[in-house]
CSV table of C-alpha atoms in Angstrom, one decimal:
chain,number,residue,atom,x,y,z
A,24,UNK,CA,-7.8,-5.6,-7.1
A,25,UNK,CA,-7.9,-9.3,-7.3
A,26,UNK,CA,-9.6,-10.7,-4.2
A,27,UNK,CA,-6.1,-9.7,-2.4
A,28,UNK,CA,-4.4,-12.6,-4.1
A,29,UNK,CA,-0.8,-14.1,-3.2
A,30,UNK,CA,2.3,-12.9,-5.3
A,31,UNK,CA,1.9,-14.3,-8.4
A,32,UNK,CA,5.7,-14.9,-9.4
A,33,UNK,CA,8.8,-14.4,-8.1
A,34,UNK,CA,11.7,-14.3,-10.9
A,35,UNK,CA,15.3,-14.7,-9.7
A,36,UNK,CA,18.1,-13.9,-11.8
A,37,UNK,CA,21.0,-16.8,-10.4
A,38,UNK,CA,24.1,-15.2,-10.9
A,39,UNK,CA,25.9,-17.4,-8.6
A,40,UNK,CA,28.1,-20.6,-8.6
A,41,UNK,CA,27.7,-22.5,-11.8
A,42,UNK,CA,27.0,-19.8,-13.6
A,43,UNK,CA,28.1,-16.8,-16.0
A,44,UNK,CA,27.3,-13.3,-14.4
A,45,UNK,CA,24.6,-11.6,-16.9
A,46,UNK,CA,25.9,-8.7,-18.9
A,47,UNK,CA,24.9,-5.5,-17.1
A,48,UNK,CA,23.2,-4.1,-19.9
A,49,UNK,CA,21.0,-6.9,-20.7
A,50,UNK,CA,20.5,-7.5,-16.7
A,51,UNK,CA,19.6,-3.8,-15.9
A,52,UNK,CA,17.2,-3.9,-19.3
A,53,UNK,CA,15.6,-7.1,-17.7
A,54,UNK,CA,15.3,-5.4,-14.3
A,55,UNK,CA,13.8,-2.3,-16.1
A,56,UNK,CA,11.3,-4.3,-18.0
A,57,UNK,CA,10.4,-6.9,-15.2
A,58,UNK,CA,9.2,-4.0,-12.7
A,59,UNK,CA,7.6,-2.0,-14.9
A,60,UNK,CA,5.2,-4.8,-15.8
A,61,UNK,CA,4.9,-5.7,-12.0
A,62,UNK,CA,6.8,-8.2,-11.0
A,63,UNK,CA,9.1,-9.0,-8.0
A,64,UNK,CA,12.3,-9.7,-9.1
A,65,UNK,CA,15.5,-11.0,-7.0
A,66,UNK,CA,19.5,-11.1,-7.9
A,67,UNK,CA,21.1,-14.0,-6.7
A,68,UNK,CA,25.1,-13.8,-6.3
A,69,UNK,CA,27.2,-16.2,-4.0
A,70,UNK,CA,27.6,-15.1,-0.8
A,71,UNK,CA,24.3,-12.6,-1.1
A,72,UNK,CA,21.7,-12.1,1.2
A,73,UNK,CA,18.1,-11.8,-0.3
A,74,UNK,CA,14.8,-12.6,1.6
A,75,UNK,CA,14.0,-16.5,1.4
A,76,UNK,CA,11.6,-18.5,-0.8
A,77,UNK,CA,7.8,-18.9,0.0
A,78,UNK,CA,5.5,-21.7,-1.0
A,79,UNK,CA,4.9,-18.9,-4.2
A,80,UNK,CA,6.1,-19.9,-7.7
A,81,UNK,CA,9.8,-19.2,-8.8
A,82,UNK,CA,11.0,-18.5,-12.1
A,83,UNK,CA,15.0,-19.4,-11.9
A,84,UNK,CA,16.8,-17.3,-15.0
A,85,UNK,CA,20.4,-17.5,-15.5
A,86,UNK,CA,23.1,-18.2,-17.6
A,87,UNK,CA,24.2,-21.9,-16.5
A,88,UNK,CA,28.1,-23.3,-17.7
A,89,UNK,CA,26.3,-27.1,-17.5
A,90,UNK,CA,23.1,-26.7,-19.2
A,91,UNK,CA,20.3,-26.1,-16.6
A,92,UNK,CA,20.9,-27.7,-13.1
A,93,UNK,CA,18.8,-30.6,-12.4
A,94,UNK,CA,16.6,-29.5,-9.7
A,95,UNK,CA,16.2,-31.8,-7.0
A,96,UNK,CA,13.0,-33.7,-6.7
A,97,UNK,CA,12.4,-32.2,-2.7
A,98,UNK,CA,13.3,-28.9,-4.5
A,99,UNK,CA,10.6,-29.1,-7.1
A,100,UNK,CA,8.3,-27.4,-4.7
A,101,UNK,CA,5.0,-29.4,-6.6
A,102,UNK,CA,5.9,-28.0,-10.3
A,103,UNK,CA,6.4,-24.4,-8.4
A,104,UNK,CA,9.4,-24.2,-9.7
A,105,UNK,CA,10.9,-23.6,-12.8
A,106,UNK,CA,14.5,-23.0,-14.5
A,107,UNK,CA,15.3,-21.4,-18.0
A,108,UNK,CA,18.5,-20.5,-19.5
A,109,UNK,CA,18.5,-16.8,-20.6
A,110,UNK,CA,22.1,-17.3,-22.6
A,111,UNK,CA,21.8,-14.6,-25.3
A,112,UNK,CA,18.3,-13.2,-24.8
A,113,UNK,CA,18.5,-9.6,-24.6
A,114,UNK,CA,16.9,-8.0,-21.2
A,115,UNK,CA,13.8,-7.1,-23.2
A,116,UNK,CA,13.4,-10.4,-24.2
A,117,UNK,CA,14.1,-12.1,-21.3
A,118,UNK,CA,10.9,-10.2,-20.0
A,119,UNK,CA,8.8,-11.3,-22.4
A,120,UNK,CA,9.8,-15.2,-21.3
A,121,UNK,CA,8.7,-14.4,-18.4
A,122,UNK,CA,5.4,-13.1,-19.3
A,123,UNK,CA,5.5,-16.5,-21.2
A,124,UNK,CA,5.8,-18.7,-18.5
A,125,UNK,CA,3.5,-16.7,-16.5
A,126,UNK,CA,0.6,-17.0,-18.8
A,127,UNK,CA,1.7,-21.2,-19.8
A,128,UNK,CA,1.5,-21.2,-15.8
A,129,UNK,CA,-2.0,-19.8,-15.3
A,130,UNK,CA,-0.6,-17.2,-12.8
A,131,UNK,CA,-2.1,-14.1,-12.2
A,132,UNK,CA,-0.9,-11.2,-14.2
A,133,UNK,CA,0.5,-8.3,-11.9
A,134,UNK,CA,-0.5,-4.8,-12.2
A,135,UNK,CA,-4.4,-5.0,-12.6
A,136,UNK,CA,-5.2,-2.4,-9.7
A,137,UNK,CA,-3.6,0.7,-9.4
A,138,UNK,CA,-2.7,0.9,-5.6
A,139,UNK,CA,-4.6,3.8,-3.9
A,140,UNK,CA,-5.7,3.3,-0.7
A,141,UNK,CA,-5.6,4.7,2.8
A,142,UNK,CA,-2.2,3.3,5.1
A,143,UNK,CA,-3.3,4.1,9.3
A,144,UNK,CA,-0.2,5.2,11.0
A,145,UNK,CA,-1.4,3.2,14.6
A,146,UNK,CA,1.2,5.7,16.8
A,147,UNK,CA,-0.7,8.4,16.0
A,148,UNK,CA,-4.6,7.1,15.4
A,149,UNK,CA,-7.1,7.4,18.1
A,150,UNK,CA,-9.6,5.0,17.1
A,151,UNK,CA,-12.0,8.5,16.9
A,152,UNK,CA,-13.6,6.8,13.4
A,153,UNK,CA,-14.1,10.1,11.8
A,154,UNK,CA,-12.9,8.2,9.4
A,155,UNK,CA,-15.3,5.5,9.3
A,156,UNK,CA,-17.7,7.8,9.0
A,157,UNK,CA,-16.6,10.1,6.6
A,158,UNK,CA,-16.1,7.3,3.9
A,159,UNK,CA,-18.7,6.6,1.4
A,160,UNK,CA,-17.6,3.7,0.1
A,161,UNK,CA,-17.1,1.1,2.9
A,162,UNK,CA,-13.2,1.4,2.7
A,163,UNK,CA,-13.1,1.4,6.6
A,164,UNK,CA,-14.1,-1.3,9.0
A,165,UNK,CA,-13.3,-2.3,12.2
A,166,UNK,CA,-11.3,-5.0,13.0
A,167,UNK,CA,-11.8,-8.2,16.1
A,168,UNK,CA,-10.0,-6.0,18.3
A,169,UNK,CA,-12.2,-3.1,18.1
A,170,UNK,CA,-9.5,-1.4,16.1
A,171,UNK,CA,-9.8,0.6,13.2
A,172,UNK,CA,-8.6,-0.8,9.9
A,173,UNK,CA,-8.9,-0.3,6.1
A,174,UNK,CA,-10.9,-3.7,5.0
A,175,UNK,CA,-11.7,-2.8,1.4
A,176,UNK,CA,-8.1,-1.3,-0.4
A,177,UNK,CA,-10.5,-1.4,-3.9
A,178,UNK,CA,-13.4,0.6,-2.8
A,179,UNK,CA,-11.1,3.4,-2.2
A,180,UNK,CA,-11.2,6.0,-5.1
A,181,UNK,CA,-8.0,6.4,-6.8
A,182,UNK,CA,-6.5,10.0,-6.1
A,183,UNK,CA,-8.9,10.8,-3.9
A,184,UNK,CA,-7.3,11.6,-0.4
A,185,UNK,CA,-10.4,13.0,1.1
A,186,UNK,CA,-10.5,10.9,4.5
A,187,UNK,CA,-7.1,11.8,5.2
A,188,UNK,CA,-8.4,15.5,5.4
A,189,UNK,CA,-10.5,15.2,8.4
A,190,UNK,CA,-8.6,13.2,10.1
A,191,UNK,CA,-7.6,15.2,13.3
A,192,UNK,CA,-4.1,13.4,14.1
A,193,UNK,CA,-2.9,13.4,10.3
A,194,UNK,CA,-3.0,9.5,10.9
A,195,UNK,CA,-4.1,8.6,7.2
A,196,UNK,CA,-1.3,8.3,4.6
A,197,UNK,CA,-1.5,7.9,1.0
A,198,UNK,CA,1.8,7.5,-0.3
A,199,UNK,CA,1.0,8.1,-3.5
A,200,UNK,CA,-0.1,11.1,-2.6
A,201,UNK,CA,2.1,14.5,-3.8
A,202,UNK,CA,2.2,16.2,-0.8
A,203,UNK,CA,3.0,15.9,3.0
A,204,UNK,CA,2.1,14.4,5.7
A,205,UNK,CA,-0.4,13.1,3.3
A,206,UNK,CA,2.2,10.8,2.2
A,207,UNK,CA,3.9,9.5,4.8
A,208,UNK,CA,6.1,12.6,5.5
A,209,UNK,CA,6.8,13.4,9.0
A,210,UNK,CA,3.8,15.4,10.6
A,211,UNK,CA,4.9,18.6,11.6
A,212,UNK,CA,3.1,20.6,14.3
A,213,UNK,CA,2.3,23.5,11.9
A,214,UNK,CA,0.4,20.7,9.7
A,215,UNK,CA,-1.5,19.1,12.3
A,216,UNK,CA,-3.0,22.4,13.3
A,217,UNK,CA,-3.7,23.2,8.8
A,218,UNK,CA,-5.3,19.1,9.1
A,219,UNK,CA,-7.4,20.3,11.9
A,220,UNK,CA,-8.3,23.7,10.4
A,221,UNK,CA,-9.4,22.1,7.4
A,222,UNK,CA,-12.6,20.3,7.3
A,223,UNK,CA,-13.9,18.7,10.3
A,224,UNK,CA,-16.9,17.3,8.5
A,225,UNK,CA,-18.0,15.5,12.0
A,226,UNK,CA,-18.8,19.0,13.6
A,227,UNK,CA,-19.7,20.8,10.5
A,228,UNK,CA,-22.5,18.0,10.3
A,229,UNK,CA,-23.6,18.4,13.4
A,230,UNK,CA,-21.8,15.4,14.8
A,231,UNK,CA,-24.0,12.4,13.2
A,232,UNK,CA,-23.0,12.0,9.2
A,233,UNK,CA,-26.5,10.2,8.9
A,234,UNK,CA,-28.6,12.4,11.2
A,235,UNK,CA,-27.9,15.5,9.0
A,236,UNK,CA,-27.8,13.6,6.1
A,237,UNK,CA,-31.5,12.6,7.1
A,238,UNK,CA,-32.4,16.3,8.3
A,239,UNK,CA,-30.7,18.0,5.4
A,240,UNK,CA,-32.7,16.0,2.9
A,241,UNK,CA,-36.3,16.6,4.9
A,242,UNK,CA,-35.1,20.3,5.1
A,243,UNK,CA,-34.4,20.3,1.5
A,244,UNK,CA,-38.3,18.8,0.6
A,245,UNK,CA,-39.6,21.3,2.7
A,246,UNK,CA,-37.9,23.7,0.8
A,247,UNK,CA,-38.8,22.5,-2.5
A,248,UNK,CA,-42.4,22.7,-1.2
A,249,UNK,CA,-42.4,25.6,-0.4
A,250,UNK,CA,-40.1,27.5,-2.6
A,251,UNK,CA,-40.5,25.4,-5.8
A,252,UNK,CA,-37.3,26.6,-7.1
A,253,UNK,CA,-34.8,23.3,-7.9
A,254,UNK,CA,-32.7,25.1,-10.1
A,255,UNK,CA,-31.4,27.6,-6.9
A,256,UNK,CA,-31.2,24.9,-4.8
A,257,UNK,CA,-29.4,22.7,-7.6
A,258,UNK,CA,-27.4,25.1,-8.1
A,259,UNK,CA,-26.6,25.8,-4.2
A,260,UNK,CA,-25.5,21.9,-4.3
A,261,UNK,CA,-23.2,22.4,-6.7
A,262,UNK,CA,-21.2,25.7,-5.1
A,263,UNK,CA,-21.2,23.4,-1.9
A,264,UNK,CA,-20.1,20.3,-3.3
A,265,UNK,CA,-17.4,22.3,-5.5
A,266,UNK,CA,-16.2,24.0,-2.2
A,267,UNK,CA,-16.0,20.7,-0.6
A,268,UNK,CA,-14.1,19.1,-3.4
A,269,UNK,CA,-11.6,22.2,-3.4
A,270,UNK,CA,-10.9,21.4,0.3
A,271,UNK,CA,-10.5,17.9,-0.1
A,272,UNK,CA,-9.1,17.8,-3.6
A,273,UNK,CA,-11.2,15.4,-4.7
A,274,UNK,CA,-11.1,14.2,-8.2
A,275,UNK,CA,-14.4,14.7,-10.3
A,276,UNK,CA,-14.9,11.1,-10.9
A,277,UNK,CA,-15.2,10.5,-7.1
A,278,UNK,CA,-17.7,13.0,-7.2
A,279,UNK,CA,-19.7,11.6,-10.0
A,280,UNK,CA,-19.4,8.5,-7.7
A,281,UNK,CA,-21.0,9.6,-4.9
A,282,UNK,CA,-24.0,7.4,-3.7
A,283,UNK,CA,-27.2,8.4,-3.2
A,284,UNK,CA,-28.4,9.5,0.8
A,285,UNK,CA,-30.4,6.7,0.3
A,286,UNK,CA,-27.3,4.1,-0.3
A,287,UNK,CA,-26.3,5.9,2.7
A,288,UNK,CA,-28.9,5.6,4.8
A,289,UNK,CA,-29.2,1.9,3.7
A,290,UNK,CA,-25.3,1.3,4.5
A,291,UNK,CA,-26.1,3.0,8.0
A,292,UNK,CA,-29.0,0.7,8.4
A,293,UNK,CA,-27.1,-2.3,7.5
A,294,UNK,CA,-23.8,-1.2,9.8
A,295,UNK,CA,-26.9,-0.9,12.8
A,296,UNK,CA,-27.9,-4.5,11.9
A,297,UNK,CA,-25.0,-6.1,12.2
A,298,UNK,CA,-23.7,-4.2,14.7
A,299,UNK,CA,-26.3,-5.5,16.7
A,300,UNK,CA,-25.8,-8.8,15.5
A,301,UNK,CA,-22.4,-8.7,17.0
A,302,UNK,CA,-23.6,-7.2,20.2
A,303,UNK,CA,-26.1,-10.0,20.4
A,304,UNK,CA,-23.5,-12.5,19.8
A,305,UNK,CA,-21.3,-11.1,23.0
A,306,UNK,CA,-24.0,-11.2,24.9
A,307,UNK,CA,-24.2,-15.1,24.5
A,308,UNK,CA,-21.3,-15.8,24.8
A,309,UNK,CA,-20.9,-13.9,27.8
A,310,UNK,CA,-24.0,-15.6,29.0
A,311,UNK,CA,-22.4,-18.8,28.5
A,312,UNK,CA,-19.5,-18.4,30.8
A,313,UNK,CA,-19.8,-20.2,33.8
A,314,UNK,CA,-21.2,-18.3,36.9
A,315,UNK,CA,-18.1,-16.5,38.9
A,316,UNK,CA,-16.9,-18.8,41.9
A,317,UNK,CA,-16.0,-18.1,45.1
A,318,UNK,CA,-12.7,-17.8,44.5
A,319,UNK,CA,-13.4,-15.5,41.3
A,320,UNK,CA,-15.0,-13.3,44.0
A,321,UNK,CA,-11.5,-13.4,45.9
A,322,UNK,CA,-13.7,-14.4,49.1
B,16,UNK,CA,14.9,3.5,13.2
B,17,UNK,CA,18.8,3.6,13.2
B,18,UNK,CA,21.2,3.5,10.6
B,19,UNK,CA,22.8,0.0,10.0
B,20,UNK,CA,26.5,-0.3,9.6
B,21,UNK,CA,27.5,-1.9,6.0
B,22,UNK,CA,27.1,-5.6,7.5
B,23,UNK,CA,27.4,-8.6,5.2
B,24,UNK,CA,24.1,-9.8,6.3
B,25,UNK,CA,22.1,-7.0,5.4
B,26,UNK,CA,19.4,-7.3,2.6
B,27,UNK,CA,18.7,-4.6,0.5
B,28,UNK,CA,15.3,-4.3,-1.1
B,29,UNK,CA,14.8,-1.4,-3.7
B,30,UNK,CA,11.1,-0.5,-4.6
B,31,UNK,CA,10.5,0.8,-7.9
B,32,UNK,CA,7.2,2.7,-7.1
B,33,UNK,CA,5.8,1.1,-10.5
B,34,UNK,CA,2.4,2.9,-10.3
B,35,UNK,CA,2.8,6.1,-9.4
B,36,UNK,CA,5.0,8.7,-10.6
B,37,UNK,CA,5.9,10.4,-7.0
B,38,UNK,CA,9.1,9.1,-6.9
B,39,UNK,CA,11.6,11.1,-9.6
B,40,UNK,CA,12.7,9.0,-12.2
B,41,UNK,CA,16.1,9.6,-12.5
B,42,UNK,CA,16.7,8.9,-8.9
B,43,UNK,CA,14.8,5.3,-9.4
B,44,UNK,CA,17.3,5.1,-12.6
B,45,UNK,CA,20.0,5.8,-11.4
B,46,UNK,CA,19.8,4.1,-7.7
B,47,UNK,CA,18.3,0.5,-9.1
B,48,UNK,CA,21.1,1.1,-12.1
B,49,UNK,CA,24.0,1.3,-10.0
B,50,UNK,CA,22.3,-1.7,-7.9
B,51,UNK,CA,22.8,-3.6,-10.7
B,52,UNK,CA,25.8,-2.9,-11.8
B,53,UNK,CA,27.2,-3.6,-8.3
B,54,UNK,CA,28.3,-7.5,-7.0
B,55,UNK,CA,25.6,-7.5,-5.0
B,56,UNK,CA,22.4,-9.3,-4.4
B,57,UNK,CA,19.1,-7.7,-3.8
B,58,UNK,CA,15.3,-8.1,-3.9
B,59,UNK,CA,13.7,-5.4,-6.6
B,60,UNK,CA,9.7,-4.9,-6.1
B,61,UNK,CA,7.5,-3.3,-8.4
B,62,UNK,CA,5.6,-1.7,-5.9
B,63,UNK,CA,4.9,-2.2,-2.0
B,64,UNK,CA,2.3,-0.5,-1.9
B,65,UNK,CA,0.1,-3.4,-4.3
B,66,UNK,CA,2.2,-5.7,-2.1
B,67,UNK,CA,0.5,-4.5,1.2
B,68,UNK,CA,-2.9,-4.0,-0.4
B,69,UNK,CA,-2.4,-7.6,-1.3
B,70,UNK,CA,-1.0,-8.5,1.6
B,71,UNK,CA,1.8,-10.4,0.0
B,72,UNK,CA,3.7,-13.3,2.0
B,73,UNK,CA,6.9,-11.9,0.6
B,74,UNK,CA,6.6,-8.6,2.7
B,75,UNK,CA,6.4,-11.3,6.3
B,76,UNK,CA,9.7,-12.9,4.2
B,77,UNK,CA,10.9,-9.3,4.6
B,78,UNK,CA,10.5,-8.4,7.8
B,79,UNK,CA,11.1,-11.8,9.6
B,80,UNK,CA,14.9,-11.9,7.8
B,81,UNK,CA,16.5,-10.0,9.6
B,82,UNK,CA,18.1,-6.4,9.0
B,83,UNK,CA,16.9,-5.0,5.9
B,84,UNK,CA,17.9,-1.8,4.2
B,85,UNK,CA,15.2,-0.2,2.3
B,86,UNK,CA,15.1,1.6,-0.6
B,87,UNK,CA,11.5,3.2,-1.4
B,88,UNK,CA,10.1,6.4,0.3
B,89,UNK,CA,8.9,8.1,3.2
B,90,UNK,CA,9.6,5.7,6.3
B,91,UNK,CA,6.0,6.6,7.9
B,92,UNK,CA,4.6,5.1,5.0
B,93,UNK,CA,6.7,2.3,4.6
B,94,UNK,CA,6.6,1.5,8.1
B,95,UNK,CA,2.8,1.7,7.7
B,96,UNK,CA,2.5,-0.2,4.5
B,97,UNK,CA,4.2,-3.6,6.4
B,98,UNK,CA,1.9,-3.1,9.3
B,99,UNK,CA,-1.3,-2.9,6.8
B,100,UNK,CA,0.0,-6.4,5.0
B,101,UNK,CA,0.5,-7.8,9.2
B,102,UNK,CA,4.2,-7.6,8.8
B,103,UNK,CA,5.0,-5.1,11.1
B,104,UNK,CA,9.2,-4.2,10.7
B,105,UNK,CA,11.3,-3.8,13.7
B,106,UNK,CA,12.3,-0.4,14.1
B,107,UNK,CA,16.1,-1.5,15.4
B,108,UNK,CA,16.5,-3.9,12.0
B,109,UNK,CA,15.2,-1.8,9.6
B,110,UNK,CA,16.8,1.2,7.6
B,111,UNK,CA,14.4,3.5,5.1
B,112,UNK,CA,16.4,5.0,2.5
B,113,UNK,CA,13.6,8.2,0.9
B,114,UNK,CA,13.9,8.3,-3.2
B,115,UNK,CA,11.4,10.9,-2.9
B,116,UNK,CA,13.6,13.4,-1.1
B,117,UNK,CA,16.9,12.5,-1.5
B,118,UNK,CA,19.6,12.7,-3.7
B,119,UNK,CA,20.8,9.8,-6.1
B,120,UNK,CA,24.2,10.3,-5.1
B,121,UNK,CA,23.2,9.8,-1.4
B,122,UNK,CA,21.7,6.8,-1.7
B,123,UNK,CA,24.2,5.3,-3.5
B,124,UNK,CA,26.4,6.2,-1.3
B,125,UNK,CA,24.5,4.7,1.9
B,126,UNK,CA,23.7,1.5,-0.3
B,127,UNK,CA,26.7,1.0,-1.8
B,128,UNK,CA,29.8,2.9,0.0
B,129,UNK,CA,32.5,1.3,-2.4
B,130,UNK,CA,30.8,2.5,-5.6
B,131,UNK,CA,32.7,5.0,-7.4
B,132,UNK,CA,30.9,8.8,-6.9
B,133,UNK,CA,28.3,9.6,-9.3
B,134,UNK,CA,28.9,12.2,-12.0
B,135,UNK,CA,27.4,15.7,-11.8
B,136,UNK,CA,24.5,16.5,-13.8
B,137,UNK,CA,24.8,19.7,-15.9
């Protein structure tokens, strides 16, 4: 994903005084062709209600009776605006002028990032940040407020609804997702009790991700010490990790993604730092408060 | 999140669930078809959920204009998609209208109450 970027253009097919009403075949091609390569597109007819304008760039299409409106200099938005007359293009084509423009234009081209990534639905979350922890790949973080909030949209790993699995109040959406609640359909009691029957990775853990993580590994080198056999415990890996992935149903690639315990254990060290950091901070500026008076007392 | 009578100053936005194929595609066809054909005017999105990610200014646009009828999917998730993008919708101006789950006919017929019934598929 872009570095969360602005829109990158807004077309608007004027339909309204002034001008001739598109024909509905070459409009509803246009409209076909326009959202399929990403972009937002509005219909302008008099008397309409659409949402207004922002300070992004708008590309005016239409078919004007006077030649293209002279756009008023306060209107000109600093060159944000542009108009073209779409008189005889064909609704294909008419998309391809826009892609035109856009590229003339510099803007951003929409549709580089497929969108998967976790939505929080905030009336049902507890701020428990099983989450949090559950995530490998730093999609969660925690916002001023102490709150819980998906920071990093890109790290998320498309088709991959894992997190959404252990969460125990079926807060986490996906709306790409196929099924429900997963995505976004009403949580029913039956499926709050399957979400929490499925895999509470938190208490199957032991309660600390990193802590096992830690314990696991030193258990494993004692093993291997002893035992000297890494093809059973390889292969013991694998049955667990496909079990896990079965529950989860997560993709292969995620898999294949995983980082190593010692990312992890370097990502946990880092989240300590600057949690700390942040701790530290509080504590100076609650230091520099002035010390309670009287009256703060209430004596 | 109530239903909003047929009022003048209602917008309609119609997501088109560009990419992802959750949403059936002859319910998309047919609803954002018979929005077109229709005197109407209307705001057409690729996809709100690159819009939230993004956290696009046109989804505040949305949400601070008033009421808005929405066509997309589930409510929980559209509901949760404008909080993500720090556009929260009010509940009492706001209508989600569910391509996933309902009919074409429906929806046309919530959007656009004067349009002509559709024709049966066979």
């Amino acid at each position: 994903m872009p570095g969360l970027a602005p829109a990158a253009l807004r077309v608007v097919l004027y339909e309204g005084e002034g001008s001739t009403p598109l024909d509905p075949g070459q409009r509803l091609a246009a409209l076909v062709a326009l959202l399929a390569a990403g972009y937002q597109v509005t219909r302008v007819v008099s008397g309409g209600m659409v949402t207004p304008q922002d300070s992004g760039f708008i590309l005016v299409l239409g078919q004007f009776q006077e030649g293209l409106p002279p756009v008023p200099a306060a209107e000109h938005r600093e060159g944000r605006l542009e108009v073209r007359d779409v008189a005889g293009i064909s609704g294909v084509g008419i998309a391809e002028m826009v892609e035109e423009v856009r590229a003339a234009r510099g803007v951003e081209a929409p549709g580089s990032w497929t969108p998967w990534f976790p939505v929080i639905d905030y009336g049902r979350c507890t701020n428990c940040m099983q989450c949090l922890s559950f995530c490998l790949f730093d999609v969660y973080g925690v916002n001023d407020a102490s709150e819980l909030t998906v920071q990093n949209q890109s790290n998320c790993k498309t088709s991959c609804p894992a997190c959404s699995r252990v969460c125990p109040e079926a807060a986490i959406m996906f709306p790409k997702y196929k099924k429900g609640p997963i995505n976004g359909d009403v949580v029913r009691p039956s499926d709050l009790q399957s979400e929490s029957m499925k895999v509470d990775i938190s208490s199957l853990l032991g309660g600390d991700i990193y802590a096992s993580l830690r314990n696991r590994q030193k258990t494993a080198r004692k093993r291997f010490s002893t035992e000297r056999d890494e093809s059973k415990a390889l292969l013991e890996r694998k049955r667990c990790l496909k079990k896990l992935q079965k529950n989860l149903d997560i993709p292969d690639e995620v898999l294949m993604t995983l980082p190593s315990v010692g990312d992890i254990q370097d990502r946990a060290r880092r989240a300590k730092e600057k949690h700390a950091k942040r701790m530290a901070r509080s504590q100076t500026v609650q230091d520099q408060q002035p010390a309670p008076s009287v009256d703060d007392w209430g004596i | 999140m109530g239903r909003m009578s047929q009022a003048k100053e209602t917008r309609v936005v119609y997501c088109n669930c560009t990419y992802a194929k959750v949403v059936p595609e002859d319910v998309k066809t047919e609803v954002l078809a018979r929005l077109s054909q229709s005197g109407m005017a209307f705001d057409a999105v690729a996809d709100l959920c690159e819009m939230s990610a993004r956290k696009d200014p046109a989804l505040k646009r949305i949400s601070a204009a008033g009421e808005v009828r929405i066509i997309a999917c589930y409510p929980r998730a559209v509901l949760g998609l404008f909080r993500a993008a720090e556009a929260p919708l009010a509940g009492d101006r706001v209508e989600i209208l569910n391509m996933r789950v309902a009919a074409a006919a429906d929806l046309v017929r919530q959007v656009l109450p004067a349009a002509p019934p559709l024709k049966e598929k066979t």
